[in-house]
mmCIF file of C-alpha atoms in Angstrom:
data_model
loop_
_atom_site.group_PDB
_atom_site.id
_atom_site.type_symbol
_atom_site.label_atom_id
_atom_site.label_comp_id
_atom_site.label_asym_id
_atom_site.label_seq_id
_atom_site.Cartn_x
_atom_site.Cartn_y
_atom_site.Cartn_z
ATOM 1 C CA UNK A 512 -15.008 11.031 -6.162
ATOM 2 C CA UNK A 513 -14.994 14.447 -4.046
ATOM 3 C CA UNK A 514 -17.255 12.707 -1.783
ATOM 4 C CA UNK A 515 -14.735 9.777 -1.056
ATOM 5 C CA UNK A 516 -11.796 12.377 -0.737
ATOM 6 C CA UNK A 517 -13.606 14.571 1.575
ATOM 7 C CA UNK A 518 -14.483 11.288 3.941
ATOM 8 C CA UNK A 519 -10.604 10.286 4.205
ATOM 9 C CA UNK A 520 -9.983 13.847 4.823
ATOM 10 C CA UNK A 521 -12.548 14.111 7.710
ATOM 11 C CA UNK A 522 -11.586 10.610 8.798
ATOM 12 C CA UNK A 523 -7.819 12.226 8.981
ATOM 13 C CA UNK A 524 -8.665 15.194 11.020
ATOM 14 C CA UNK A 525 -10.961 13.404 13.481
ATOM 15 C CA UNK A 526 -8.464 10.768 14.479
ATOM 16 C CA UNK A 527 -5.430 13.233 14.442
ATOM 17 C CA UNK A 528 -7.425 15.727 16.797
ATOM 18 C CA UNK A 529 -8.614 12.746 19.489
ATOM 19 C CA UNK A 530 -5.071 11.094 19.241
ATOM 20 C CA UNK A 531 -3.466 11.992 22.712
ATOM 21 C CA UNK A 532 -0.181 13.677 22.044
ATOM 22 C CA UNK A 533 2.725 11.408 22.319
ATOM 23 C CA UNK A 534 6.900 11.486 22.454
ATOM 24 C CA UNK A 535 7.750 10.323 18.620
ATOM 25 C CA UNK A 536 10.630 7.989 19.458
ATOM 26 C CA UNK A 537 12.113 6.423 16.552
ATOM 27 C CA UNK A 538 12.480 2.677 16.519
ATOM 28 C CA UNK A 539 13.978 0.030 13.905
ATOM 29 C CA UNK A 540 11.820 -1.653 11.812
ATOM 30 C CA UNK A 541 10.832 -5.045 13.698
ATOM 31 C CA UNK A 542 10.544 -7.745 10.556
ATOM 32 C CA UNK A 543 7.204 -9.117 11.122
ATOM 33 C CA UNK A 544 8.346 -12.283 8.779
ATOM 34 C CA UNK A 545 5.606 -14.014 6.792
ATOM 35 C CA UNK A 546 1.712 -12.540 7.661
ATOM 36 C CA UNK A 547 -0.859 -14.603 7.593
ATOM 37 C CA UNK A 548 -3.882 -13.652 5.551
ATOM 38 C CA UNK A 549 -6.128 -16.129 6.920
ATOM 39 C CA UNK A 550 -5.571 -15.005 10.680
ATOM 40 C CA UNK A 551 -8.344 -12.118 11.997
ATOM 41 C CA UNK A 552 -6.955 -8.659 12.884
ATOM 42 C CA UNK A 553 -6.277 -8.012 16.438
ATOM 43 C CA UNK A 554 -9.213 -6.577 17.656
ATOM 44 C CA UNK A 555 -8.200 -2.975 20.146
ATOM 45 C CA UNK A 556 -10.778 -0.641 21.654
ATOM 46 C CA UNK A 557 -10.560 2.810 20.375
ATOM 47 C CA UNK A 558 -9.638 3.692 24.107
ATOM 48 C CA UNK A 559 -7.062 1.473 24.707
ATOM 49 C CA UNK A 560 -5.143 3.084 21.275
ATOM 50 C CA UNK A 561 -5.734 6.492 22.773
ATOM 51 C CA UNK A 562 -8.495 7.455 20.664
ATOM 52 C CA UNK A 563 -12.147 8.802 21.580
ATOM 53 C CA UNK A 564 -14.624 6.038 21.759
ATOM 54 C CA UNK A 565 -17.508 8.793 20.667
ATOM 55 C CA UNK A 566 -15.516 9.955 17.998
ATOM 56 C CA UNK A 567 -14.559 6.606 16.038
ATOM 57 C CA UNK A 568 -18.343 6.211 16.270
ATOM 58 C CA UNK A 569 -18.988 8.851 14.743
ATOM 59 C CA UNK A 570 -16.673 8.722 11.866
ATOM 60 C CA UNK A 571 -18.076 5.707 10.899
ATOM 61 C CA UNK A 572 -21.742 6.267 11.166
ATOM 62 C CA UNK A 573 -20.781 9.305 8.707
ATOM 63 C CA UNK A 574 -19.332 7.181 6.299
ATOM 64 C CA UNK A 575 -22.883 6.288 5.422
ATOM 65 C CA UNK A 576 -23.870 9.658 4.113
ATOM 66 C CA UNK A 577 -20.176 10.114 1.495
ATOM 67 C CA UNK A 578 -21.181 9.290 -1.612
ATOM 68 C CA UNK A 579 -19.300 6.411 -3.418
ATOM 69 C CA UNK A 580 -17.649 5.591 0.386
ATOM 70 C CA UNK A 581 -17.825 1.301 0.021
ATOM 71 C CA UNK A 582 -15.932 0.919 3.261
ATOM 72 C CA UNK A 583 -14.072 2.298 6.181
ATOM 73 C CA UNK A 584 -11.479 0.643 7.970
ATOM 74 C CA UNK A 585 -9.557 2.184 11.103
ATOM 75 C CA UNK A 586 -6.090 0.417 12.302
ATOM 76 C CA UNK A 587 -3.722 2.118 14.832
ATOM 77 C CA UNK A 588 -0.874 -0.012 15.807
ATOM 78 C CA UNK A 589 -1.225 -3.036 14.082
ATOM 79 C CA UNK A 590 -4.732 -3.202 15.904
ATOM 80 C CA UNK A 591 -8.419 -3.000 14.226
ATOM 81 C CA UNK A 592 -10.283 0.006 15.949
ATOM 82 C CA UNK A 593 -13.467 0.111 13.857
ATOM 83 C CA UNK A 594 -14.500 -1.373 10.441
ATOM 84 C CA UNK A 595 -18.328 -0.575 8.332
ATOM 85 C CA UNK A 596 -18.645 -1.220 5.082
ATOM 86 C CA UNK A 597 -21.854 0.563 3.626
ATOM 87 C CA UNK A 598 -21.643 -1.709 0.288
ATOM 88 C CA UNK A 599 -20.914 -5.154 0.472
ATOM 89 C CA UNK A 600 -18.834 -6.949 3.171
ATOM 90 C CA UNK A 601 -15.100 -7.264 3.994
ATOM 91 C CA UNK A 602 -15.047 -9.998 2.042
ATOM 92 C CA UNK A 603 -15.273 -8.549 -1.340
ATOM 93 C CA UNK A 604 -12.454 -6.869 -3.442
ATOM 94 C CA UNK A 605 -12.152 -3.565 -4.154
ATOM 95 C CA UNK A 606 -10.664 -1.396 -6.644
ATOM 96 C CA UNK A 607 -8.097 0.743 -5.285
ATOM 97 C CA UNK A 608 -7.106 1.779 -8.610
ATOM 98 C CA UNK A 609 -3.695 4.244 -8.071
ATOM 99 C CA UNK A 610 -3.135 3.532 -4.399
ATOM 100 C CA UNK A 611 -1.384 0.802 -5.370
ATOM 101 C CA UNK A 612 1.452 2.660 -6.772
ATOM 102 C CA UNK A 613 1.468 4.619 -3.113
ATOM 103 C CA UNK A 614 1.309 0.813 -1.734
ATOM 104 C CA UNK A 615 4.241 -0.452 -4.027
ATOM 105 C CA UNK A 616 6.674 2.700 -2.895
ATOM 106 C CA UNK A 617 6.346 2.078 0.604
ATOM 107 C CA UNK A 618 7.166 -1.668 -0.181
ATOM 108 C CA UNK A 619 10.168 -0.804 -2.732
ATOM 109 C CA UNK A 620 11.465 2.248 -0.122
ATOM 110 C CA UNK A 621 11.741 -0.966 2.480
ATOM 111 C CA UNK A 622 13.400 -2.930 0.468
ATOM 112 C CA UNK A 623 15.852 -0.720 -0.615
ATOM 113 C CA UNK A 624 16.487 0.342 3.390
ATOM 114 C CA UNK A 625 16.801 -3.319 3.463
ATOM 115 C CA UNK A 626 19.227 -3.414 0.465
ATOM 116 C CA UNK A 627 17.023 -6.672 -1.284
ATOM 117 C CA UNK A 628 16.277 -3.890 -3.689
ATOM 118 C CA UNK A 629 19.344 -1.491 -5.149
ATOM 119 C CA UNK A 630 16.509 1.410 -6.318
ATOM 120 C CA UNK A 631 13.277 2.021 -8.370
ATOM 121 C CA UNK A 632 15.381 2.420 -11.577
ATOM 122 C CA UNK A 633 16.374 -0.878 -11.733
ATOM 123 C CA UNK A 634 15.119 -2.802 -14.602
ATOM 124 C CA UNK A 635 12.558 -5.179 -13.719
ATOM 125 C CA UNK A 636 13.998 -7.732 -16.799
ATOM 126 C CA UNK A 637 17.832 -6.807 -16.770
ATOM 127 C CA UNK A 638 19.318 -7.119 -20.200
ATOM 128 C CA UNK A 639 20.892 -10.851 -19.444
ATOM 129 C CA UNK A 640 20.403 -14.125 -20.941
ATOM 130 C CA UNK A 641 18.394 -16.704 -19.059
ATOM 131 C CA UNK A 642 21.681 -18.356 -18.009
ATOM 132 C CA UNK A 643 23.026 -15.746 -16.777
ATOM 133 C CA UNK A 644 19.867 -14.542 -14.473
ATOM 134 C CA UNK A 645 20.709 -14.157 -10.802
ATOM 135 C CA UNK A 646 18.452 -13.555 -8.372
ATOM 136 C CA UNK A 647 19.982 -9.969 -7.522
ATOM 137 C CA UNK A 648 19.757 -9.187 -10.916
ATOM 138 C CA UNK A 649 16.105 -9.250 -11.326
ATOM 139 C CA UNK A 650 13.016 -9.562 -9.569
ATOM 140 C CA UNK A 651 11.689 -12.718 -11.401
ATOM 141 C CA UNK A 652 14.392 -15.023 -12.036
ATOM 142 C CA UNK A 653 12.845 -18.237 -12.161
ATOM 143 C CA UNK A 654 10.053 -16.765 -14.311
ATOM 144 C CA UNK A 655 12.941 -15.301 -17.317
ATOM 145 C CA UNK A 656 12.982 -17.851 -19.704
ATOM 146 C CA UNK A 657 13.934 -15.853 -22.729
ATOM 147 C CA UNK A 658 15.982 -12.833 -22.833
ATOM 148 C CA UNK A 659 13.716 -9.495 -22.835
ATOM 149 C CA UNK A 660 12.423 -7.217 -25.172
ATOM 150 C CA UNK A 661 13.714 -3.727 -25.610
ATOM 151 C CA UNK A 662 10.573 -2.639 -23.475
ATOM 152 C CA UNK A 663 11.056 -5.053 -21.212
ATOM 153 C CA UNK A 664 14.784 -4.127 -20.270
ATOM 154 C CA UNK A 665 13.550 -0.440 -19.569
ATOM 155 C CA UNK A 666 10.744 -1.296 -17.160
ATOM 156 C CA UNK A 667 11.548 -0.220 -13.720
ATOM 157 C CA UNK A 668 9.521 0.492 -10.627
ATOM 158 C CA UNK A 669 9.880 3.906 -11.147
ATOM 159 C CA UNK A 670 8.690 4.032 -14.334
ATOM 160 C CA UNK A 671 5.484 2.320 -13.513
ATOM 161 C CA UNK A 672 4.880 4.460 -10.212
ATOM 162 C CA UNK A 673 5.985 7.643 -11.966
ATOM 163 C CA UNK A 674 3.982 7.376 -15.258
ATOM 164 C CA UNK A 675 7.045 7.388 -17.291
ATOM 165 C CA UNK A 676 6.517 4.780 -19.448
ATOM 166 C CA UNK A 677 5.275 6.680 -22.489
ATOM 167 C CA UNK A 678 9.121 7.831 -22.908
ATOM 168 C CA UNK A 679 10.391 4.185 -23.834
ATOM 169 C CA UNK A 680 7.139 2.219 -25.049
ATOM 170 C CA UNK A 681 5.308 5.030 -27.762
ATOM 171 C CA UNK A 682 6.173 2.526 -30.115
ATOM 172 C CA UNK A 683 4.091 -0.495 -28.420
ATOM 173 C CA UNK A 684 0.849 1.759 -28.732
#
C-alpha cells in the first residue's frame, strides 16, 4: 500500500515540476453532454500539453519497480499523455476501493453547482409514498415502488461518503 501511495506521490511531483507555469483563468464548466465509453481517448504528446517528454518516460518506466502499482494512466486536458499497466491490460477492472467516494463528491459538488442536486444530506429514498415520488424528490424514482424503510429514508450521500452510517443503521448489524 505505501508503495502505491509513494508512486502517485512521485507521479504528482514530477508532472507538477515539468508543467510550464501558466495564467489560471477561470472558465465555466463546458457540459460535455453524454461521453461515450466506447470511443478511444484523444491521444496528446506529452510536449504538446507542456510536459517533458523525458520525464513522462520516466514516470512510467518507474511504475514498474512500486510494489502493488497495476497501472498508470496520465491525462492533462481531456488528452491521454502516457498509459502502462505492469499487471494486466486496460481492459480489466480494477478495484479502486474508497476513491470512489472522492469520485462521487466531485460528481454530487457538480450537481449541486448545477442545482439537479439540492445537497449531500438529502435522502436518497425521501419519506413519500410511491405516488407521490417526483423526480426532484429522489434520485430513483422510477425504481421506488414501495415506500422506504426507516434506514432507507436516512441514507444520504453524505452519509455514505462520510462514514456516518453507523449513527442511523446500528440496529441493521
Amino acid at each position: 500500500m505505501h508503495g502505491v501511495i509513494y508512486g502517485l506521490w512521485f507521479l504528482t511531483l514530477v508532472l507538477s515540476a515539468c508543467s510550464k507555469q501558466v495564467e489560471v483563468v477561470p472558465r465555466a464548466w463546458d457540459d460535455p453532454g453524454l461521453i461515450d465509453l466506447h470511443r478511444p481517448w484523444e491521444v496528446s504528446s506529452p510536449a504538446s500539453q507542456h510536459l517533458v517528454d523525458d520525464a513522462v518516460t520516466e514516470v512510467l518506466e518507474r511504475g514498474a519497480k512500486v510494489q502493488g502499482l497495476q497501472s498508470i494512466v496520465i491525462v492533462k486536458n481531456g488528452k491521454l499523455i502516457g498509459e502502462k499497466y505492469y499487471e494486466g491490460t486496460a481492459e480489466d477492472l480494477r478495484h479502486i476501493r474508497s476513491c470512489t467516494k472522492t469520485i462521487v463528491s466531485l460528481l454530487a459538488g457538480i450537481a449541486i453547482e448545477q442545482k439537479q442536486l439540492g445537497s449531500v444530506d438529502q435522502p436518497i429514498f425521501p419519506d413519500l409514498s410511491p405516488v407521490q415520488v417526483q423526480a426532484k424528490d429522489t434520485f430513483f424514482p422510477k425504481y421506488q415502488t414501495q415506500a422506504p424503510s426507516h434506514y432507507d429514508r436516512r441514507l444520504s450521500l453524505g452519509r455514505i461518503g462520510f462514514y456516518t452510517l453507523d449513527r442511523c443503521s446500528k440496529s441493521i448489524y
